CSV table of C-alpha atoms in Angstrom, one decimal:
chain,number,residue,atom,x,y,z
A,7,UNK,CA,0.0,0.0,0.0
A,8,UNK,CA,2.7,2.4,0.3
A,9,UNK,CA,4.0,1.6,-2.7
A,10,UNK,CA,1.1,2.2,-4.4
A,11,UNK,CA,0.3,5.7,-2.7
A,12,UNK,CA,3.7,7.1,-2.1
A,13,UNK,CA,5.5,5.6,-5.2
A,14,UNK,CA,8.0,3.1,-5.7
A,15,UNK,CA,10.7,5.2,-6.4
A,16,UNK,CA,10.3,6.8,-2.7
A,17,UNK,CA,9.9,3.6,-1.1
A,18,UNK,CA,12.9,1.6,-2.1
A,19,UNK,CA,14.3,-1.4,-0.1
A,20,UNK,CA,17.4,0.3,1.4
A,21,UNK,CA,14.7,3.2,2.7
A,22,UNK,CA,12.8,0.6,4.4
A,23,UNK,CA,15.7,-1.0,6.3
A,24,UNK,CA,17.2,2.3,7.5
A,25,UNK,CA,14.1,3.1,8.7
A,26,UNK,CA,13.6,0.1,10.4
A,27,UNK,CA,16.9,0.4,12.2
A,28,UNK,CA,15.8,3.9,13.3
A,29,UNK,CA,13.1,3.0,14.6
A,30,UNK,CA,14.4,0.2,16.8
A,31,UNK,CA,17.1,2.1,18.0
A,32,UNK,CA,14.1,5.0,18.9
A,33,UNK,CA,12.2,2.3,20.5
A,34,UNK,CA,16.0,1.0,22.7
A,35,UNK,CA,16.5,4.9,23.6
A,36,UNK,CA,12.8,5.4,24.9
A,37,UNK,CA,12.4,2.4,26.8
A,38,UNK,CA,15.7,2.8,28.6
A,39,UNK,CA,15.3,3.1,32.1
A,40,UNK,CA,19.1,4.2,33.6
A,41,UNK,CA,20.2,4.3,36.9
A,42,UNK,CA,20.1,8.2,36.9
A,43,UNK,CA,16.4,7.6,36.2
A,44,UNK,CA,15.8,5.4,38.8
A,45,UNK,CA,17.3,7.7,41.3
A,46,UNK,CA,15.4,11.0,40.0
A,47,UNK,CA,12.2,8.8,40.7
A,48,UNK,CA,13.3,7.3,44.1
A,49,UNK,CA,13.9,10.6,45.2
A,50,UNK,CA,10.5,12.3,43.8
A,51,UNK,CA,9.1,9.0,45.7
A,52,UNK,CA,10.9,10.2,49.0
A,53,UNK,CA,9.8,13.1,49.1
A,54,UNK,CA,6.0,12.7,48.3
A,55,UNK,CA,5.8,9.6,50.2
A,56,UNK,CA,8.0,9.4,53.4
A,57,UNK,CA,8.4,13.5,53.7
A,58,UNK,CA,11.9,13.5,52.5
A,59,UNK,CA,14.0,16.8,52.6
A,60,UNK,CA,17.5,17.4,51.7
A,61,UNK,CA,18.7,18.2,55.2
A,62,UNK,CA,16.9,15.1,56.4
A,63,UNK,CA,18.7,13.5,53.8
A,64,UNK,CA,22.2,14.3,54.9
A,65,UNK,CA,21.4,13.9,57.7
A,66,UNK,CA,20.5,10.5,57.2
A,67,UNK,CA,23.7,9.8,55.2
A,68,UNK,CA,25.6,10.9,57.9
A,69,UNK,CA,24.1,8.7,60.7
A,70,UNK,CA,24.3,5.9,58.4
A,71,UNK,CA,27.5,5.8,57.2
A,72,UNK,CA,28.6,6.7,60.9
A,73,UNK,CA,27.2,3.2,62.1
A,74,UNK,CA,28.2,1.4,58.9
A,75,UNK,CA,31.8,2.4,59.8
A,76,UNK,CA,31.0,0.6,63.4
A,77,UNK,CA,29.8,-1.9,62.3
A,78,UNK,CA,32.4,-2.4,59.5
A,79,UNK,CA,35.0,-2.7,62.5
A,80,UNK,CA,33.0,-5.5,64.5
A,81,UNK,CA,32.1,-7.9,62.0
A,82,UNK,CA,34.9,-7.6,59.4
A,83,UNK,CA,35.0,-7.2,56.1
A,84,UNK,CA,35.5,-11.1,55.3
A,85,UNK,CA,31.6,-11.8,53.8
A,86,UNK,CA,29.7,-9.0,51.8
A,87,UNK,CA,27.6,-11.2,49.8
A,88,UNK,CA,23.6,-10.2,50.0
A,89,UNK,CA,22.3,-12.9,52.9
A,90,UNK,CA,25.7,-12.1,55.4
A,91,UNK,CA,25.6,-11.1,58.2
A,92,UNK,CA,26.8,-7.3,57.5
A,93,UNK,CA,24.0,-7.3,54.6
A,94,UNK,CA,21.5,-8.0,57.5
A,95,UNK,CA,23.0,-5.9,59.6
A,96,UNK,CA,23.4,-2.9,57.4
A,97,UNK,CA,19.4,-3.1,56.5
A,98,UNK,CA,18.3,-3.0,60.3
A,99,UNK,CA,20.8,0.2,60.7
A,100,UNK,CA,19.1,1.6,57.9
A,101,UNK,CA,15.8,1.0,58.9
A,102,UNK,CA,16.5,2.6,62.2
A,103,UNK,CA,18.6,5.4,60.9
A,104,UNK,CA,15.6,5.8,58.2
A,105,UNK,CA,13.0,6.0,61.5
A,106,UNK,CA,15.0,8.2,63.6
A,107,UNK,CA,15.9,10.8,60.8
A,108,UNK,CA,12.6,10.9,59.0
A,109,UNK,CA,10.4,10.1,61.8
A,110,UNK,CA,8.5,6.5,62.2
A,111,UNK,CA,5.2,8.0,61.5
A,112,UNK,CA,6.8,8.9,58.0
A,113,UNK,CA,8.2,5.3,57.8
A,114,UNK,CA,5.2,2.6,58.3
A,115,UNK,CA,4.7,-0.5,56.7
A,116,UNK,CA,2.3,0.6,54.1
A,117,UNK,CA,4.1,3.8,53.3
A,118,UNK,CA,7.7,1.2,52.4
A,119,UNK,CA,4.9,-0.8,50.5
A,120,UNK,CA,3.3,2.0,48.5
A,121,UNK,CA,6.8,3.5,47.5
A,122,UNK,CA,8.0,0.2,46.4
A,123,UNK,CA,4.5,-0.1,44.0
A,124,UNK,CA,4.4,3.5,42.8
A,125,UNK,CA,8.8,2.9,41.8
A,126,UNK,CA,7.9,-0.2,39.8
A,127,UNK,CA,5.1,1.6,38.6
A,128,UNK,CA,7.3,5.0,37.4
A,129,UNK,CA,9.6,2.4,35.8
A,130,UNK,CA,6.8,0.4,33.7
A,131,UNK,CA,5.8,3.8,32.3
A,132,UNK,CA,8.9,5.4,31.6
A,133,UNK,CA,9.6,1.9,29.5
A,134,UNK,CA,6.8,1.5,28.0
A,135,UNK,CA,6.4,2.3,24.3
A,136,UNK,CA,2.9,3.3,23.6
A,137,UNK,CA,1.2,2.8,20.2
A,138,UNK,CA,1.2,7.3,19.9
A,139,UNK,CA,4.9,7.3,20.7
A,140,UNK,CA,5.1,4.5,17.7
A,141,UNK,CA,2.8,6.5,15.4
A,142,UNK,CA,4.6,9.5,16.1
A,143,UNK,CA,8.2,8.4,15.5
A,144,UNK,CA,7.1,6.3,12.2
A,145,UNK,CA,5.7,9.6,10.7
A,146,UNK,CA,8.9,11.7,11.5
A,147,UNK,CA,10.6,8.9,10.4
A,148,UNK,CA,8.7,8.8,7.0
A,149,UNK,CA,9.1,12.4,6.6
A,150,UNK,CA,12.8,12.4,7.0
A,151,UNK,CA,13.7,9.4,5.1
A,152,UNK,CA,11.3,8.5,2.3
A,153,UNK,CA,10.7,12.5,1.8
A,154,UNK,CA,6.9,12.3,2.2
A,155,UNK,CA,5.0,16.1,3.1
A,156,UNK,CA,2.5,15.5,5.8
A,157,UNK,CA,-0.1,16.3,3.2
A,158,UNK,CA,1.0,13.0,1.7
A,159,UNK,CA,0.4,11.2,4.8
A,160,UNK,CA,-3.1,12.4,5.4
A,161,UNK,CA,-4.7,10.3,2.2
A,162,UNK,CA,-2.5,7.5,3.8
A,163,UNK,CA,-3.2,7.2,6.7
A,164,UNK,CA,-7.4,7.3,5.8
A,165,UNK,CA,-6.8,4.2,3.1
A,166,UNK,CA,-4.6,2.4,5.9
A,167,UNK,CA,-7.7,3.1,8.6
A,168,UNK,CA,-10.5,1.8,5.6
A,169,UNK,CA,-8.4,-1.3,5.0
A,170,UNK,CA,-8.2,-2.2,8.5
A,171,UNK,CA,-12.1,-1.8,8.7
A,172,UNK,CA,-12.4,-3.5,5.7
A,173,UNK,CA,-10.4,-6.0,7.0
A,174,UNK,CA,-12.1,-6.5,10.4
A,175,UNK,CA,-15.3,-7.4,8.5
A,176,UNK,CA,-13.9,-9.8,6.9
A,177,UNK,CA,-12.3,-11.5,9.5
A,178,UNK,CA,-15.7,-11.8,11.4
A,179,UNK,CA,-17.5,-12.9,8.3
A,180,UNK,CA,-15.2,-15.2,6.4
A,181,UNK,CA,-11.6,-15.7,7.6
A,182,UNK,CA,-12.3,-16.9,11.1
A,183,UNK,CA,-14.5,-19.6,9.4
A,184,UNK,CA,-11.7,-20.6,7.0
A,185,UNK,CA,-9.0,-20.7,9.4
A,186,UNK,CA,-11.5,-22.8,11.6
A,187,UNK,CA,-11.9,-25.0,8.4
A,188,UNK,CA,-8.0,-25.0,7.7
A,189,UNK,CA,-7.4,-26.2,11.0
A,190,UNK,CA,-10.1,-28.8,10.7
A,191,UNK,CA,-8.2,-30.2,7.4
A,192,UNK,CA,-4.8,-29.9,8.8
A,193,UNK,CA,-4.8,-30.5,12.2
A,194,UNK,CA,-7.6,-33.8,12.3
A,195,UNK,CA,-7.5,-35.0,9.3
A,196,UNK,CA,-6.5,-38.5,9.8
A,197,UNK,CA,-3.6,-38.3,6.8
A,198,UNK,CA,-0.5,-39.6,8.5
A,199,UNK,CA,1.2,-42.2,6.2
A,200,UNK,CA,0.4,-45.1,9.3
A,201,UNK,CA,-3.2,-44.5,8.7
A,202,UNK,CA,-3.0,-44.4,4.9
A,203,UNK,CA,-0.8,-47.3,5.0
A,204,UNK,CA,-3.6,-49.7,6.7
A,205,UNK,CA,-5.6,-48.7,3.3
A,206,UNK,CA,-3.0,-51.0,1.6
A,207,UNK,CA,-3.6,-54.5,3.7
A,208,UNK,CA,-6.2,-56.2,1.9
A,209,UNK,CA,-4.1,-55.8,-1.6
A,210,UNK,CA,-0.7,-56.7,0.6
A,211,UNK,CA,-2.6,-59.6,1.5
A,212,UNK,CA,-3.4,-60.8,-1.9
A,213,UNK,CA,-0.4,-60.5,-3.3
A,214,UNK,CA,2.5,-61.7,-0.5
A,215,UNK,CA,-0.1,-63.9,2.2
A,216,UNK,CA,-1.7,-62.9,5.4
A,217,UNK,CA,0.0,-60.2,7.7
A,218,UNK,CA,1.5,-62.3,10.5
A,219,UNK,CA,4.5,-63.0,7.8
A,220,UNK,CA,6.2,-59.9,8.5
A,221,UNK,CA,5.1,-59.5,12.2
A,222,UNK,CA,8.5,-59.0,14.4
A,223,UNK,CA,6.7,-60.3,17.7
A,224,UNK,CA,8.7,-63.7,16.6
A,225,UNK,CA,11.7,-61.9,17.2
A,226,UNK,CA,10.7,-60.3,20.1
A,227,UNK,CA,9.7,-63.1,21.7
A,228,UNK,CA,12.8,-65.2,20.9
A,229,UNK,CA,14.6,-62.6,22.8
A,230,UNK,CA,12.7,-64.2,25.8
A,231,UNK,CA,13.4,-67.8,25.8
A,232,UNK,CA,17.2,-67.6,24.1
A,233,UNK,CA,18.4,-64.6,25.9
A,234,UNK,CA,16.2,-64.4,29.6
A,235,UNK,CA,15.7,-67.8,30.2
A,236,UNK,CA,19.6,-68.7,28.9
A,237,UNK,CA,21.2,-66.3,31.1
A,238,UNK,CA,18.8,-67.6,34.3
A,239,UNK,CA,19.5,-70.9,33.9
A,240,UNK,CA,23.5,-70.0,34.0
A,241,UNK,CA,25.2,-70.0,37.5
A,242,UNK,CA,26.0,-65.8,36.3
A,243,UNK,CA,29.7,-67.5,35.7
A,244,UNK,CA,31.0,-67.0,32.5
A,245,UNK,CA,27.7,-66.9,30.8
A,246,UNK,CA,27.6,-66.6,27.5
A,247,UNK,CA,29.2,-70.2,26.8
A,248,UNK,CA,26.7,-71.3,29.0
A,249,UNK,CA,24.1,-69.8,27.4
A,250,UNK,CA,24.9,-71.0,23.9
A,251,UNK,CA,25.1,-74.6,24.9
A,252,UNK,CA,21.8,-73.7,26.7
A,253,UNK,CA,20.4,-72.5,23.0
A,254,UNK,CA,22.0,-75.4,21.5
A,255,UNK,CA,20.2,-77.6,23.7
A,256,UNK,CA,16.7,-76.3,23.7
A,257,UNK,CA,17.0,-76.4,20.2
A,258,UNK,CA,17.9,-79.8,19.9
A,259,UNK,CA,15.3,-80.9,21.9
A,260,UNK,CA,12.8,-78.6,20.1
A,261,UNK,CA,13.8,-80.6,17.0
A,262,UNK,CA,13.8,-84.3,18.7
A,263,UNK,CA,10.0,-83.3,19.7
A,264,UNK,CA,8.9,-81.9,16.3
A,265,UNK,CA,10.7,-85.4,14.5
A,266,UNK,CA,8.8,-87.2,17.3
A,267,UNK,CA,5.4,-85.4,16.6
A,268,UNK,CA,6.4,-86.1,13.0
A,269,UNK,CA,6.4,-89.6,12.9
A,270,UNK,CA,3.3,-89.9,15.8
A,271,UNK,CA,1.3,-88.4,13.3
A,272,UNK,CA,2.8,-90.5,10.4
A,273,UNK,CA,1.7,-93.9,12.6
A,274,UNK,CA,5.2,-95.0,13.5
A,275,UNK,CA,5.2,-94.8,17.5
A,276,UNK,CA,5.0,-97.7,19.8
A,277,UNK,CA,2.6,-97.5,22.9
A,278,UNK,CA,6.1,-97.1,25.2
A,279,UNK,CA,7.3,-94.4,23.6
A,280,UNK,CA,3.7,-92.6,23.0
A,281,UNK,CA,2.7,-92.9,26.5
A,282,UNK,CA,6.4,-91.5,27.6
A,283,UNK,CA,5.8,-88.5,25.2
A,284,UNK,CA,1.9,-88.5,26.1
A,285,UNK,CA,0.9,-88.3,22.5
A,286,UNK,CA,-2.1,-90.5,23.4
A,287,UNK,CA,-5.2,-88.7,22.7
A,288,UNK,CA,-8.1,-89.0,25.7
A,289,UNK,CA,-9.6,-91.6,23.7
A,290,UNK,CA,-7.0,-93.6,23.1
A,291,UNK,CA,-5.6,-93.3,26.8
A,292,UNK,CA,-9.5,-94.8,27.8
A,293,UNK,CA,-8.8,-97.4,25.7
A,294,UNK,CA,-5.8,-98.6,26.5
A,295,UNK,CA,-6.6,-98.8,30.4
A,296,UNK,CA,-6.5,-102.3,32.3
A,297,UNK,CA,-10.3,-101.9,32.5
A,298,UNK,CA,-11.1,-101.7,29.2
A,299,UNK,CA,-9.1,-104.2,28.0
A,300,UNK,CA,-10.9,-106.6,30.7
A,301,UNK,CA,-14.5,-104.9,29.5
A,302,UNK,CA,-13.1,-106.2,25.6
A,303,UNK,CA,-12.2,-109.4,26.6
A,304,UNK,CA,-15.8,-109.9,28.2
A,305,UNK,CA,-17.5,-108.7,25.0
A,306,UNK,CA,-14.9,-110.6,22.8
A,307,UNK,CA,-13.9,-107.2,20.9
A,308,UNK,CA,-10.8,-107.3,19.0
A,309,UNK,CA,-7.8,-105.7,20.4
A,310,UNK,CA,-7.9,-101.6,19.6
A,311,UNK,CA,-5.4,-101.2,16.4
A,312,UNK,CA,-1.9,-99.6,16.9
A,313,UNK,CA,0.4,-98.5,13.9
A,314,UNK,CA,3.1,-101.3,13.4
A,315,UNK,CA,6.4,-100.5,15.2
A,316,UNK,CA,9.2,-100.0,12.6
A,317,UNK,CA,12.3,-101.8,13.3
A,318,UNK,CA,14.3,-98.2,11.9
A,319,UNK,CA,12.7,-96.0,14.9
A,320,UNK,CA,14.6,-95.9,18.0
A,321,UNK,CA,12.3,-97.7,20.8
A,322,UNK,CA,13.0,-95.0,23.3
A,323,UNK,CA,12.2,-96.4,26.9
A,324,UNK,CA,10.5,-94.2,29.5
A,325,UNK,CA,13.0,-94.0,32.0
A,326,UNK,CA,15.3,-92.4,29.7
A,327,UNK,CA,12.9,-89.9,27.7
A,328,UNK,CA,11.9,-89.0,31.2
A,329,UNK,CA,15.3,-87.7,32.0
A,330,UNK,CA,15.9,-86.4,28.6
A,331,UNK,CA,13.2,-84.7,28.0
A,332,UNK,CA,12.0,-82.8,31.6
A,333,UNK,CA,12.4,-79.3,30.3
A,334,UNK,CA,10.5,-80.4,26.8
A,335,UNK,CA,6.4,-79.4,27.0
A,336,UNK,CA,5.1,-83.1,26.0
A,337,UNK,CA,2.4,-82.6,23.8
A,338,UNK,CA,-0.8,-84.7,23.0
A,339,UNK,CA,-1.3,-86.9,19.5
A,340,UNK,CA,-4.2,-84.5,19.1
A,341,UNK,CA,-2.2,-81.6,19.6
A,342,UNK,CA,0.1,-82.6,17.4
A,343,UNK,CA,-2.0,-83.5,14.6
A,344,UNK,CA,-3.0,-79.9,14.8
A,345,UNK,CA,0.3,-78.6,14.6
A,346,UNK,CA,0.7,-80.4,11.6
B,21,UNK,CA,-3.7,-48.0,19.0
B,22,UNK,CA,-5.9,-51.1,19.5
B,23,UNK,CA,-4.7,-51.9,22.8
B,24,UNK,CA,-5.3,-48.3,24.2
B,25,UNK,CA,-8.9,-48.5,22.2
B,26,UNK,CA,-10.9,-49.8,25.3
B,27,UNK,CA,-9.4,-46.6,27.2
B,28,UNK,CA,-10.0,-44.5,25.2
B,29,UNK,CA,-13.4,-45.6,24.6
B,30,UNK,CA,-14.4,-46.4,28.7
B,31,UNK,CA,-15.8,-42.7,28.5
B,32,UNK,CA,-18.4,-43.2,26.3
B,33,UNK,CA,-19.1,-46.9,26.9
B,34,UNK,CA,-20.1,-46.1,30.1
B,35,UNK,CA,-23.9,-45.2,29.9
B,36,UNK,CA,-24.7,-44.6,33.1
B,37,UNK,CA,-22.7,-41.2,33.2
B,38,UNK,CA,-25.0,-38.5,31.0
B,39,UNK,CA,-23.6,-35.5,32.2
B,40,UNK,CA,-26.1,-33.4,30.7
B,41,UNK,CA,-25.2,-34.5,26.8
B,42,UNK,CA,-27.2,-33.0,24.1
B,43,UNK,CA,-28.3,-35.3,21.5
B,44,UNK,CA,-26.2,-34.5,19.1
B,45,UNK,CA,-23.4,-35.2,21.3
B,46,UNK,CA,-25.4,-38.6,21.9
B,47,UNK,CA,-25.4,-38.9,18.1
B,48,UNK,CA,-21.6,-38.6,18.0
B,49,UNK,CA,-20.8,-40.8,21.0
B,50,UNK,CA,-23.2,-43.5,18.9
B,51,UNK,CA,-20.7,-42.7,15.6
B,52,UNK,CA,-17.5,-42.7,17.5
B,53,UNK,CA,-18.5,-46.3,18.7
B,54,UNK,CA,-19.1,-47.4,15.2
B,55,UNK,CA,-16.1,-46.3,14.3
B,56,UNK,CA,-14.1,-48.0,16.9
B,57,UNK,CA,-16.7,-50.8,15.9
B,58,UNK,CA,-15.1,-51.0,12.5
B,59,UNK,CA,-11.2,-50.3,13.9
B,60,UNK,CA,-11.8,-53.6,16.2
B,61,UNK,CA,-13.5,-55.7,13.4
B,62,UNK,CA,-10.4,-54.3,10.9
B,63,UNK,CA,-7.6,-55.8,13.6
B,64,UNK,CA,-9.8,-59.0,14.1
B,65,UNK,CA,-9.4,-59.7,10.3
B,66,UNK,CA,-5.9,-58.8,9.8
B,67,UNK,CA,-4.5,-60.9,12.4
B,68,UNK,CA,-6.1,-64.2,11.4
B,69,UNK,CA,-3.4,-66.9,10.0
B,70,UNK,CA,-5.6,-67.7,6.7
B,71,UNK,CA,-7.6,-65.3,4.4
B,72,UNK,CA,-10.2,-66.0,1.7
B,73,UNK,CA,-12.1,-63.6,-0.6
B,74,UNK,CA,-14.9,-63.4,1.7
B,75,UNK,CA,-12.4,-62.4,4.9
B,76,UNK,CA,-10.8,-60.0,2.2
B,77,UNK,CA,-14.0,-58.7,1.2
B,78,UNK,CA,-15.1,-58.1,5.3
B,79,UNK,CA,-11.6,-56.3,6.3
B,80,UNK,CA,-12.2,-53.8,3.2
B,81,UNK,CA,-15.8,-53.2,4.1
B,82,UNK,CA,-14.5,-52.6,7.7
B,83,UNK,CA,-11.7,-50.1,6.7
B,84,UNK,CA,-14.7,-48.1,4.4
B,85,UNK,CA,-17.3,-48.0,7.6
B,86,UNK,CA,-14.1,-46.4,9.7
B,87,UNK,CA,-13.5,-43.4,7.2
B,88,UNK,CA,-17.2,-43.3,6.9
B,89,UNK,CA,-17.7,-42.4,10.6
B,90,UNK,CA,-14.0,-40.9,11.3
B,91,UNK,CA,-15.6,-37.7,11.2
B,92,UNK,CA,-17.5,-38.0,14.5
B,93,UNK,CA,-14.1,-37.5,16.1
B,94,UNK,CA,-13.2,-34.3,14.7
B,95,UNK,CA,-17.3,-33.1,15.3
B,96,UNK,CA,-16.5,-34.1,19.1
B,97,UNK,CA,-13.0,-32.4,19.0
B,98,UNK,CA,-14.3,-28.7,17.7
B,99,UNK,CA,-17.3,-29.3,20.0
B,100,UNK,CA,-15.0,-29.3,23.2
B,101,UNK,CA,-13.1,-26.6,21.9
B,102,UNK,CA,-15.8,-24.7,20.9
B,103,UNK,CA,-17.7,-25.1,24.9
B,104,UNK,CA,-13.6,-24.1,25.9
């Protein structure tokens, strides 16, 4: 816009950035609030509030430096810092110099409380950069810079004011609703690339088999049995050794009861070894009691049918799969089948 | 995000609470819980072992009642902001 009323050529780039600098060293200079300042306004303070005058004033400086000086000479100069004993000191001789000199009716509680308001107060204003002192600087700024009359201003300053009206109006009427609806698309919109992602599962499926291919609980959970369990079942001596012949074992085992469950399910297991491994199913377990066998022989049943034995399988006896096998889950012929 | 589902959803699950709804709020708890519905029924499917055309043809239909109703949550989100 002030391009387009004041001219390019008068508003160039450079222009702007001086201006810019003057205007924030205007803003530093304003808003500084020195130590001269803040004396200027303690004193002012003093003298409206506690009925300060300068002979009470050297006079106070006087008695006050007289009993710093004591006290300098009893406690040493060793520790100054602002919780010391001298710093204690020195603030209860103040505050009694300060009573005696300017009178305790001058020096209550609510007068120290006021003057300590009304300072921070005096320093919030005097730092304070108001949107007049802005307006004011930018337009002496303007003039001296960019070269712009104060007649030029005028028309400027009445477009600026009928944009900003403008402006407000449609804020109420139409941008508040779009940035509601902007927010409503960006912020819960359910876009993330996880979510679009799930979209994918049914053609994944198709193409490469069902899901629990690429799960990594497998992994996970290996870390359980060849990692936690390994270490705990090491006497914490040298472990790692012991946990690899720990894996090696389990493992071997694991195999010897998958061939096992293998060839139960194939038919070649003997009774021995299938009731060592319990790989009898309920049924067959019924069967093969002592009272069934009687009940058969009463009814002159045949004898329930087993797979043949093959001369080629090891005929493991129970005593020793027993000792073998304790750490080995035995499973059931049913269970196996299943597995299978 | 399906274990935390029941958590999530204990709020509106539980009836006995009304705290002075409206109904359209009741209307939106009623969506949000199909759409959770669908989420549950979507990570039943997936984790099965096996899958057929028809199990293929259920997850799918799942997934499209979710983004049907997903926008109950953002209705319930801009209502809570809007009462803030």
């Amino acid at each position: 816009m002030e391009v387009q009323v004041y001219g390019a050529e008068k508003v160039t780039t450079s222009k702007r950035r001086q201006s810019q600098v003057r205007l924030n060293r205007a803003r530093h200079t304003a808003t500084k609030w020195s130590e001269a300042d803040r004396q200027r306004a303690i004193e002012r303070l003093e003298h409206e509030i506690h009925q300060m005058t300068s002979v009470k004033r050297k006079l106070f400086d006087k008695l006050f430096q007289h009993h710093e000086r004591q006290l300098l000479q009893e406690v040493g100069t060793m520790a100054t810092g602002p919780r010391s004993i001298l710093a204690k000191k020195l603030a209860q001789i103040k505050t009694a110099a300060e009573e005696e000199v300017y009178g305790a009716v001058n020096m209550t509680l609510n007068k120290r409380v006021e003057f300590q308001v009304r300072l921070s107060d005096a320093e919030t204003e005097a730092t304070t950069w108001s949107l007049a002192d802005i307006d004011c600087i930018v337009s002496q700024l303007e003039r001296e810079i960019y070269r712009i009359t104060s007649n030029e201003q005028m028309p400027f300053k009445q477009e600026l004011s009928i944009r900003l009206i403008e402006f407000e109006a449609w804020w109420q009427a139409i941008g508040v609703q779009e940035l509601r609806k902007t927010i409503k698309q960006c912020v819960i919109h359910f876009g993330y690339p996880k979510r679009h992602l799930v979209s994918h599962i049914s053609e994944s499926i198709r193409r490469m088999g069902s899901g629990d291919n690429f799960t990594t609980d497998i992994s996970e959970r290996l870390h359980i049995d060849n990692v936690k369990e390994a270490y705990r079942s090491t006497n914490k001596v040298n472990y790692i050794r012991q946990m690899l012949k720990h894996n090696d074992r389990s493992t071997a085992l694991d195999y010897m009861e998958e061939t096992l469950s293998y060839l139960a399910l194939q038919g070649w297991y003997n009774i021995d070894s299938a009731k060592a491994f319990n790989l009898l199913s309920a049924a067959d377990k019924q069967r093969n009691t002592r009272r069934a066998h009687l009940l058969r022989l009463q009814h002159c049943q045949d004898e329930p049918f087993f797979h043949p034995v093959s001369p080629q399988v090891h005929h493991l006896r129970e005593t020793h799969v027993r000792r073998v096998c304790r750490s080995v889950k035995l499973t059931s012929l049913r269970d196996a089948s299943e597995d299978f | 995000m399906i274990r935390t589902l029941s958590v999530n959803y204990a709020r509106i699950l539980d009836c006995s609470k009304d705290d002075g709804k409206t109904a359209v709020e009741t209307a939106s708890d009623e969506i949000v819980m199909g759409a959770a519905r669908a989420l549950c029924e979507f990570s039943l499917l997936v984790s099965q072992h096996n899958h057929s055309d028809l199990s293929l043809t259920a997850l799918d239909d799942s997934l499209k009642r979710f983004y049907k109703k997903k926008g109950a949550f953002r209705d319930q989100k801009m209502s809570q902001s809007a009462k803030a």
